[in-house]
Amino acid sequence: MNGIETKFYNAFIAKDRWILYFKGLGVTLEIAVIAGIIGIIIGCIVALMKLSEPKKGRKHTIWWYIATVYVDIIRGTPSVLQLLIMWFIVFSSSNNGVLVASLSFGINSGAYVSEIIRAGILAVDKGQMEAGRSLGLTKGQTMREIVLPQAFKNVLPPIGNEFITLIKETAIVGYVSLSDLTRTASQISSRTYEAFMPLIGAAVIYFVIIKILTLLLEALERRMRRSDLR
Amino acid sequence: MISVKDLRKTFNGQEVLKGITTEIDKGEKVAIIGPSGSGKSTFLRCLNLLEEPTSGEIWFEDKLITDPSVDINKIREHMGMVFQSFNLFANKTVMENITLAPVKLGVMGKDEAKEKALELLRRVNLEEKADVYPASLSGGQKQRIAIVRSLAMSPKVMLFDEPTSALDPEMVGEVLDVIKGLAESGMTMVIVTHEMGFAREVATRVLFIDEGIIMEENTPDKLFNAPQSKRLQDFLSKVL
């Protein structure tokens, strides 16, 4: 056996190590998916808080202030630090690591998603809301039937981007000793004294997953654009 | 039918409407003309409270609609509005555009609304467009459908906010024809327009709004042939 084959064997085949990569990938995806869902829920709520209409004579609603403070804090601090705070301070007694990490990433992602959704809603032509209101529809009805579906189409590409970023960002859970894909690869490399194969292997896995996701998003986007076509 | 008393509107400290008082009776076709920035569109948009007046009263059929306790959505069901930029719902087909409000607001059942929509579309010769999205229509087609969408609610009055200003010249005629037909059917209408010929032909009364007030009002014949104020004379000499 020559060198490369041995390295490949040690990195993936020996002691059924390939299973570890897939377990790591499982942890990565689990955190990303749960965090993504939490992020979208928080993002929607925060976006609506930011867009809530103040009473006459006031500049902003109380909701706007709460939402703004949240977004400022999240965007103003490193996500690794947020994770460490959640892990060692807020949920120090929890033993469900994946859930704590998901929550931390979800709260982080929510701030970015809320700005994406807010921009998506504002990008819908004002005339659409006016037309709905002029027919006697309420603001809520017009939002649900007309504005939000169009906003959804606007936000799909940036939300897809955000989710892709999220998948990669979960690699920092190694800081709190969760065995995601990145940490698994680095642990295997320290076991085999050989970095190339495990690290490149992990990179390829990330790349393939994200490429598949990108293709799915593009297909979905094409379907959503149907009503723009002649 | 609509009664406006000392209507004022201020945007960011700038007074756009400086006290407008007028009555619009059932069956009247009121054309509003005036230079850009004179406040004529703002006035029209105040009538269904798309713009909230700063002060003054607007009455619609014995209801004070500027009173915050009035359900403005109920009032708007009876006041159709057609916009300069059409504002067809981009995510809905033509049919859905027309039937959305009547069905959502419980005015009609789904089947009844569809039937009525088809009948209205036939009237503007666009029934073959029922299942397409607005993006595939020309400006003239969009505006005719926007008119149909308002009519589907069987409004008592129609407000037109420069309905032909965003159209290519060759499409203005088809839209004006639809509005003319509507006028002949007896609909009460308020039309902000730059089409002087059209105002003259269709309107029963013309308001000349300038600098936030009604400078002059009269029958089209008298207003166009014998303008009283200097400002109206200047305006007409520029646009005619």
Coordinates of C-alpha atoms in Angstrom, one line a residue:
Chain A
M1 CA 0.0 0.0 0.0
N2 CA 1.3 3.5 -0.8
G3 CA 1.1 6.6 1.4
I4 CA -2.2 8.1 0.2
E5 CA -4.1 4.8 0.4
T6 CA -2.9 4.3 3.9
K7 CA -3.9 7.8 4.9
F8 CA -7.3 7.3 3.3
Y9 CA -7.7 4.0 5.1
N10 CA -6.8 5.4 8.4
A11 CA -9.0 8.4 8.0
F12 CA -12.2 6.8 6.9
I13 CA -12.1 3.0 6.9
A14 CA -10.2 1.9 9.9
K15 CA -12.3 1.2 13.0
D16 CA -15.4 2.2 10.9
R17 CA -14.4 5.8 11.3
W18 CA -16.6 6.9 8.3
I19 CA -19.6 6.4 10.7
L20 CA -18.2 9.1 12.9
Y21 CA -18.2 11.6 10.1
F22 CA -21.9 10.9 9.4
K23 CA -22.7 11.1 13.1
G24 CA -20.9 14.5 13.2
L25 CA -22.8 15.6 10.1
G26 CA -26.0 14.5 11.9
V27 CA -25.2 16.7 14.8
T28 CA -24.3 19.6 12.5
L29 CA -27.6 19.3 10.5
E30 CA -29.7 18.8 13.6
I31 CA -28.4 22.0 15.2
A32 CA -28.7 23.9 11.9
V33 CA -32.3 22.8 11.2
I34 CA -33.6 23.4 14.7
A35 CA -31.8 26.8 14.9
G36 CA -33.1 27.7 11.4
I37 CA -36.7 27.1 12.5
I38 CA -36.2 29.0 15.7
G39 CA -34.5 31.8 13.7
I40 CA -37.4 32.1 11.3
I41 CA -40.0 32.2 14.0
I42 CA -38.1 34.8 16.0
G43 CA -37.3 36.7 12.8
C44 CA -41.0 36.9 11.7
I45 CA -42.1 38.1 15.2
V46 CA -39.2 40.7 15.5
A47 CA -39.8 42.0 11.9
L48 CA -43.5 42.6 12.7
M49 CA -42.5 44.2 16.0
K50 CA -40.2 46.6 14.1
L51 CA -42.9 47.4 11.6
S52 CA -45.7 47.9 14.1
E53 CA -47.3 51.3 13.7
P54 CA -46.9 53.8 16.5
K55 CA -49.8 55.8 17.8
K56 CA -50.2 59.4 16.6
G57 CA -47.5 61.7 17.9
R58 CA -45.1 58.9 18.8
K59 CA -42.1 57.9 16.8
H60 CA -42.0 54.2 17.6
T61 CA -43.9 51.5 19.5
I62 CA -42.6 49.8 22.6
W63 CA -42.3 46.7 20.4
W64 CA -40.0 48.5 18.1
Y65 CA -37.6 49.4 21.0
I66 CA -37.6 45.8 22.4
A67 CA -36.9 44.4 18.9
T68 CA -34.2 47.0 18.2
V69 CA -32.3 46.3 21.5
Y70 CA -32.4 42.5 20.7
V71 CA -31.1 42.9 17.2
D72 CA -28.4 45.4 18.4
I73 CA -27.1 43.1 21.1
I74 CA -27.1 40.0 18.9
R75 CA -25.4 41.7 16.0
G76 CA -23.0 43.5 18.3
T77 CA -21.4 40.4 20.0
P78 CA -19.6 37.4 18.5
S79 CA -21.7 34.3 18.1
V80 CA -19.0 32.2 19.8
L81 CA -19.4 34.3 22.9
Q82 CA -23.2 34.0 22.7
L83 CA -22.8 30.3 22.6
L84 CA -20.4 30.2 25.5
I85 CA -22.7 32.4 27.6
M86 CA -25.7 30.2 26.8
W87 CA -23.7 27.1 27.6
F88 CA -21.8 28.1 30.7
I89 CA -24.2 30.7 32.2
V90 CA -27.8 30.5 31.1
F91 CA -28.1 26.8 30.7
S92 CA -25.2 25.6 32.7
S93 CA -27.3 22.9 34.3
S94 CA -28.7 21.5 31.1
N95 CA -27.3 18.3 29.7
N96 CA -29.0 18.5 26.3
G97 CA -26.1 20.1 24.5
V98 CA -27.6 20.0 21.0
L99 CA -30.7 21.8 22.2
V100 CA -28.8 24.5 24.0
A101 CA -26.6 25.1 20.9
S102 CA -29.6 25.1 18.6
L103 CA -31.3 27.7 20.8
S104 CA -28.2 29.8 20.9
F105 CA -27.8 29.7 17.1
G106 CA -31.6 30.2 16.7
I107 CA -31.6 33.4 18.8
N108 CA -28.5 34.6 16.9
S109 CA -30.0 33.8 13.5
G110 CA -33.3 35.4 14.4
A111 CA -31.7 38.9 14.5
Y112 CA -30.4 38.5 11.0
V113 CA -33.5 36.9 9.6
S114 CA -35.7 39.7 11.1
E115 CA -33.8 42.3 9.1
I116 CA -34.2 40.2 6.0
I117 CA -37.9 39.8 6.5
R118 CA -38.4 43.4 7.4
A119 CA -36.6 44.5 4.2
G120 CA -38.6 41.9 2.2
I121 CA -41.9 43.4 3.5
L122 CA -40.8 47.0 2.8
A123 CA -39.7 46.0 -0.7
V124 CA -43.3 45.2 -1.6
D125 CA -44.8 48.1 -3.4
K126 CA -46.9 50.4 -1.1
G127 CA -49.6 50.4 -3.7
Q128 CA -50.4 46.8 -3.1
M129 CA -51.4 47.5 0.5
E130 CA -53.3 50.6 -0.6
A131 CA -55.2 48.7 -3.2
G132 CA -56.2 46.1 -0.7
R133 CA -57.3 48.7 1.8
S134 CA -59.2 50.6 -0.8
L135 CA -61.4 47.6 -1.4
G136 CA -62.3 47.3 2.2
L137 CA -59.9 44.6 3.2
T138 CA -58.3 45.0 6.7
K139 CA -54.6 45.6 7.1
G140 CA -54.2 42.0 8.4
Q141 CA -56.1 40.5 5.5
T142 CA -54.1 42.5 2.9
M143 CA -50.9 41.5 4.7
R144 CA -51.7 37.8 4.6
E145 CA -53.2 37.6 1.1
I146 CA -51.1 40.1 -0.8
V147 CA -48.0 41.5 1.0
L148 CA -46.5 38.5 2.8
P149 CA -46.7 36.1 -0.1
Q150 CA -44.8 38.7 -2.2
A151 CA -42.4 39.4 0.6
F152 CA -41.8 35.7 0.9
K153 CA -40.6 35.6 -2.7
N154 CA -38.3 38.5 -2.0
V155 CA -36.7 37.0 1.1
L156 CA -36.3 33.4 -0.1
P157 CA -32.8 33.9 -1.6
P158 CA -31.3 35.8 1.4
I159 CA -33.0 33.4 3.9
G160 CA -31.4 30.6 1.9
N161 CA -28.1 32.3 2.3
E162 CA -28.6 32.8 6.0
F163 CA -29.4 29.1 6.4
I164 CA -26.2 28.2 4.5
T165 CA -24.2 30.5 6.7
L166 CA -25.8 28.9 9.7
I167 CA -24.8 25.4 8.7
K168 CA -21.2 26.4 8.5
E169 CA -21.3 28.6 11.6
T170 CA -22.4 25.6 13.7
A171 CA -18.7 24.4 13.4
I172 CA -18.0 26.6 16.5
V173 CA -19.9 24.1 18.7
G174 CA -16.5 22.5 19.1
Y175 CA -15.9 25.2 21.7
V176 CA -18.5 23.6 24.0
S177 CA -17.3 20.0 23.1
L178 CA -20.2 18.9 21.0
S179 CA -19.1 16.5 18.3
D180 CA -20.2 18.0 15.1
L181 CA -18.7 17.3 11.7
T182 CA -15.7 19.8 12.1
R183 CA -14.8 18.6 15.6
T184 CA -15.1 15.0 14.6
A185 CA -12.7 15.5 11.7
S186 CA -10.2 17.3 14.0
Q187 CA -10.5 14.6 16.6
I188 CA -9.8 11.9 14.0
S189 CA -6.8 13.8 12.7
S190 CA -5.3 14.0 16.2
R191 CA -5.9 10.2 16.6
T192 CA -4.2 9.3 13.2
Y193 CA -1.5 12.0 13.3
E194 CA -2.6 13.0 9.8
A195 CA -4.6 16.1 9.1
F196 CA -5.1 16.2 5.3
M197 CA -7.6 13.4 4.8
P198 CA -10.1 14.1 7.7
L199 CA -10.1 17.8 7.2
I200 CA -10.4 17.7 3.4
G201 CA -13.0 15.0 3.8
A202 CA -15.1 17.1 6.2
A203 CA -14.8 20.1 3.8
V204 CA -16.1 18.0 0.9
I205 CA -19.0 16.8 3.0
Y206 CA -20.0 20.4 3.9
F207 CA -19.5 21.4 0.3
V208 CA -21.8 18.7 -1.1
I209 CA -24.5 19.3 1.4
I210 CA -24.5 23.0 0.7
K211 CA -24.4 22.5 -3.1
I212 CA -27.5 20.2 -2.9
L213 CA -29.2 22.8 -0.7
T214 CA -28.4 25.6 -3.2
L215 CA -29.8 23.6 -6.1
L216 CA -33.0 23.0 -4.1
L217 CA -33.3 26.7 -3.3
E218 CA -32.8 27.6 -6.9
A219 CA -35.6 25.2 -8.0
L220 CA -37.9 26.6 -5.3
E221 CA -37.1 30.2 -6.4
R222 CA -37.9 29.4 -10.0
R223 CA -41.3 28.0 -9.0
M224 CA -42.0 31.1 -6.9
R225 CA -41.2 33.4 -9.9
R226 CA -43.9 31.9 -12.0
S227 CA -46.2 34.9 -11.5
D228 CA -43.5 37.2 -12.8
L229 CA -43.2 35.4 -16.1
R230 CA -45.0 36.5 -19.3
Chain B
M1 CA -73.5 61.6 -1.1
I2 CA -70.1 62.9 0.0
S3 CA -69.8 66.1 1.9
V4 CA -66.4 67.6 2.8
K5 CA -66.1 70.4 5.3
D6 CA -62.9 72.5 5.8
L7 CA -60.6 69.6 5.0
R8 CA -57.0 70.2 5.9
K9 CA -53.9 68.0 5.5
T10 CA -50.4 68.7 6.6
F11 CA -47.3 66.6 5.6
N12 CA -44.3 67.2 7.8
G13 CA -45.3 70.7 8.6
Q14 CA -46.2 71.6 5.1
E15 CA -49.9 72.3 4.6
V16 CA -51.0 70.6 1.4
L17 CA -54.8 71.0 1.7
K18 CA -55.8 74.4 3.2
G19 CA -59.5 74.0 3.9
I20 CA -61.5 72.3 1.2
T21 CA -65.3 72.3 1.4
T22 CA -67.5 70.7 -1.2
E23 CA -70.5 68.4 -1.8
I24 CA -70.6 65.5 -4.3
D25 CA -74.2 64.4 -5.1
K26 CA -75.4 61.1 -6.3
G27 CA -74.9 60.6 -10.0
E28 CA -72.4 63.5 -10.3
K29 CA -69.2 63.1 -12.2
V30 CA -66.7 65.5 -10.7
A31 CA -63.4 66.1 -12.5
I32 CA -60.5 67.6 -10.5
I33 CA -57.9 69.4 -12.4
G34 CA -54.9 71.5 -11.3
P35 CA -51.1 71.7 -11.5
S36 CA -48.9 68.9 -10.1
G37 CA -48.4 69.3 -6.4
S38 CA -51.6 71.3 -6.0
G39 CA -53.0 68.7 -3.6
K40 CA -55.7 67.2 -5.9
S41 CA -54.5 63.6 -5.4
T42 CA -54.2 64.2 -1.7
F43 CA -57.8 65.5 -1.6
L44 CA -59.0 62.4 -3.5
R45 CA -57.1 60.0 -1.2
C46 CA -58.6 61.7 1.8
L47 CA -62.1 60.8 0.6
N48 CA -61.6 57.2 1.5
L49 CA -59.0 58.0 4.2
L50 CA -56.0 56.4 2.5
E51 CA -54.6 59.8 3.6
E52 CA -55.7 60.7 7.1
P53 CA -56.9 64.3 7.2
T54 CA -55.2 66.6 9.7
S55 CA -58.6 68.3 10.4
G56 CA -62.0 68.8 8.9
E57 CA -65.0 66.5 8.3
I58 CA -65.8 64.1 5.6
W59 CA -69.4 62.7 5.5
F60 CA -70.4 59.7 3.4
E61 CA -74.1 59.0 3.3
D62 CA -74.8 60.5 6.8
K63 CA -71.8 58.9 8.4
L64 CA -68.9 61.0 9.6
I65 CA -66.1 58.9 8.3
T66 CA -63.4 61.0 9.8
D67 CA -64.7 60.0 13.2
P68 CA -62.2 57.3 14.6
S69 CA -65.0 55.1 15.8
V70 CA -66.3 54.5 12.3
D71 CA -65.2 51.2 10.7
I72 CA -63.5 52.7 7.7
N73 CA -63.2 49.2 6.1
K74 CA -67.0 49.0 5.9
I75 CA -67.1 52.4 4.2
R76 CA -64.4 51.6 1.7
E77 CA -66.4 48.6 0.5
H78 CA -68.7 51.2 -1.0
M79 CA -66.0 53.5 -2.5
G80 CA -64.1 52.0 -5.3
M81 CA -60.6 53.4 -6.1
V82 CA -58.5 53.3 -9.2
F83 CA -54.9 54.2 -9.0
Q84 CA -52.4 55.8 -11.4
S85 CA -50.1 52.8 -11.1
F86 CA -52.9 50.2 -11.3
N87 CA -51.8 48.3 -8.2
L88 CA -53.1 44.9 -9.4
F89 CA -52.1 42.3 -6.9
A90 CA -48.9 40.8 -8.4
N91 CA -49.2 37.4 -6.7
K92 CA -52.8 36.8 -7.9
T93 CA -54.3 36.0 -11.3
V94 CA -56.7 38.4 -12.9
M95 CA -59.7 36.4 -11.6
E96 CA -58.3 36.2 -8.1
N97 CA -57.6 40.0 -8.2
I98 CA -61.3 40.6 -8.9
T99 CA -62.9 38.0 -6.6
L100 CA -60.6 38.4 -3.6
A101 CA -62.3 41.2 -1.8
P102 CA -66.0 40.3 -2.5
V103 CA -65.3 36.7 -1.3
K104 CA -63.1 37.6 1.7
L105 CA -65.5 40.3 2.9
G106 CA -68.5 38.0 2.5
V107 CA -70.3 40.1 -0.1
M108 CA -70.6 37.2 -2.5
G109 CA -70.0 33.4 -2.6
K110 CA -67.1 32.1 -4.6
D111 CA -69.1 31.0 -7.6
E112 CA -71.2 34.1 -7.7
A113 CA -68.1 36.3 -7.5
K114 CA -66.5 34.4 -10.4
E115 CA -69.6 34.8 -12.5
K116 CA -69.8 38.5 -11.9
A117 CA -66.1 38.8 -12.6
L118 CA -66.5 37.1 -15.9
E119 CA -69.4 39.3 -16.8
L120 CA -67.4 42.4 -15.9
L121 CA -64.4 41.2 -17.8
R122 CA -66.6 40.6 -20.9
R123 CA -67.7 44.2 -20.6
V124 CA -64.1 45.4 -21.0
N125 CA -63.2 42.7 -23.5
L126 CA -60.7 40.9 -21.4
E127 CA -62.4 37.7 -20.4
E128 CA -59.6 35.6 -22.1
K129 CA -57.2 37.1 -19.5
A130 CA -59.0 35.7 -16.5
D131 CA -56.3 33.2 -15.6
V132 CA -53.1 35.1 -16.3
Y133 CA -51.0 37.1 -13.9
P134 CA -50.8 40.9 -14.1
A135 CA -47.2 40.9 -15.2
S136 CA -48.2 39.6 -18.6
L137 CA -50.7 42.4 -19.3
S138 CA -50.2 45.8 -21.0
G139 CA -50.8 49.0 -19.0
G140 CA -54.2 49.6 -20.6
Q141 CA -55.3 46.0 -19.8
K142 CA -54.1 46.4 -16.2
Q143 CA -56.0 49.6 -15.7
R144 CA -59.2 48.1 -17.2
I145 CA -58.9 45.2 -14.9
A146 CA -58.2 47.5 -11.9
I147 CA -61.5 49.2 -12.7
V148 CA -63.3 45.9 -12.9
R149 CA -61.8 44.9 -9.6
S150 CA -63.3 47.9 -8.0
L151 CA -66.7 47.4 -9.7
A152 CA -66.9 43.8 -8.4
M153 CA -67.6 45.3 -5.0
S154 CA -70.6 47.2 -6.5
P155 CA -69.4 50.5 -5.1
K156 CA -71.7 53.6 -4.8
V157 CA -68.9 55.9 -5.8
M158 CA -65.7 55.5 -7.8
L159 CA -62.6 57.5 -7.2
F160 CA -60.1 57.7 -10.0
D161 CA -56.6 59.0 -9.2
E162 CA -55.0 60.0 -12.6
P163 CA -56.1 56.7 -14.2
T164 CA -54.4 57.3 -17.5
S165 CA -51.2 59.2 -16.4
A166 CA -49.0 56.1 -16.3
L167 CA -50.2 54.7 -19.7
D168 CA -48.6 54.8 -23.1
P169 CA -50.5 57.2 -25.3
E170 CA -52.0 54.5 -27.5
M171 CA -53.6 52.9 -24.4
V172 CA -55.3 56.0 -23.0
G173 CA -58.3 55.7 -25.2
E174 CA -59.3 52.2 -24.2
V175 CA -59.2 53.1 -20.5
L176 CA -61.1 56.4 -21.0
D177 CA -63.8 54.5 -23.0
V178 CA -64.4 52.2 -20.0
I179 CA -64.7 55.1 -17.7
K180 CA -67.0 56.9 -20.1
G181 CA -69.2 53.8 -20.3
L182 CA -69.3 53.7 -16.5
A183 CA -70.3 57.4 -16.4
E184 CA -73.1 56.8 -18.8
S185 CA -74.4 54.0 -16.5
G186 CA -75.0 56.6 -13.8
M187 CA -72.1 55.9 -11.5
T188 CA -71.1 58.7 -9.1
M189 CA -67.5 59.5 -9.9
V190 CA -64.6 61.7 -8.8
I191 CA -61.8 61.8 -11.2
V192 CA -58.4 63.5 -10.8
T193 CA -57.1 63.9 -14.4
H194 CA -54.8 65.7 -16.8
E195 CA -57.0 64.8 -19.7
M196 CA -58.8 68.1 -20.3
G197 CA -60.8 66.8 -23.3
F198 CA -62.0 63.9 -21.2
A199 CA -63.0 66.1 -18.2
R200 CA -64.9 68.4 -20.5
E201 CA -66.8 65.5 -22.2
V202 CA -67.6 63.4 -19.1
A203 CA -67.7 65.6 -16.1
T204 CA -70.9 67.3 -14.8
R205 CA -68.7 69.6 -12.7
V206 CA -65.0 70.5 -12.7
L207 CA -63.0 71.6 -9.7
F208 CA -59.8 73.5 -10.2
I209 CA -57.6 72.9 -7.2
D210 CA -54.4 75.0 -6.7
E211 CA -52.3 75.6 -3.7
G212 CA -54.5 73.4 -1.5
I213 CA -57.8 75.1 -2.1
I214 CA -60.6 74.9 -4.7
M215 CA -59.7 78.0 -6.7
E216 CA -62.6 77.7 -9.0
E217 CA -65.5 75.3 -9.8
N218 CA -68.1 75.3 -12.5
T219 CA -69.7 73.2 -15.2
P220 CA -67.1 72.1 -17.7
D221 CA -68.5 74.4 -20.4
K222 CA -68.2 77.5 -18.3
L223 CA -64.9 76.6 -16.6
F224 CA -63.0 75.8 -19.8
N225 CA -64.6 78.6 -21.9
A226 CA -64.8 81.4 -19.4
P227 CA -62.2 80.9 -16.7
Q228 CA -62.5 83.6 -14.0
S229 CA -59.3 83.5 -12.0
K230 CA -55.9 84.4 -13.4
R231 CA -54.4 81.1 -12.1
L232 CA -56.9 79.0 -14.0
Q233 CA -56.4 81.1 -17.1
D234 CA -52.7 80.5 -16.9
F235 CA -53.1 76.8 -16.2
L236 CA -55.5 76.3 -19.1
S237 CA -53.3 78.2 -21.5
K238 CA -50.4 75.8 -20.6
V239 CA -52.3 72.6 -20.9
L240 CA -54.8 73.2 -23.7

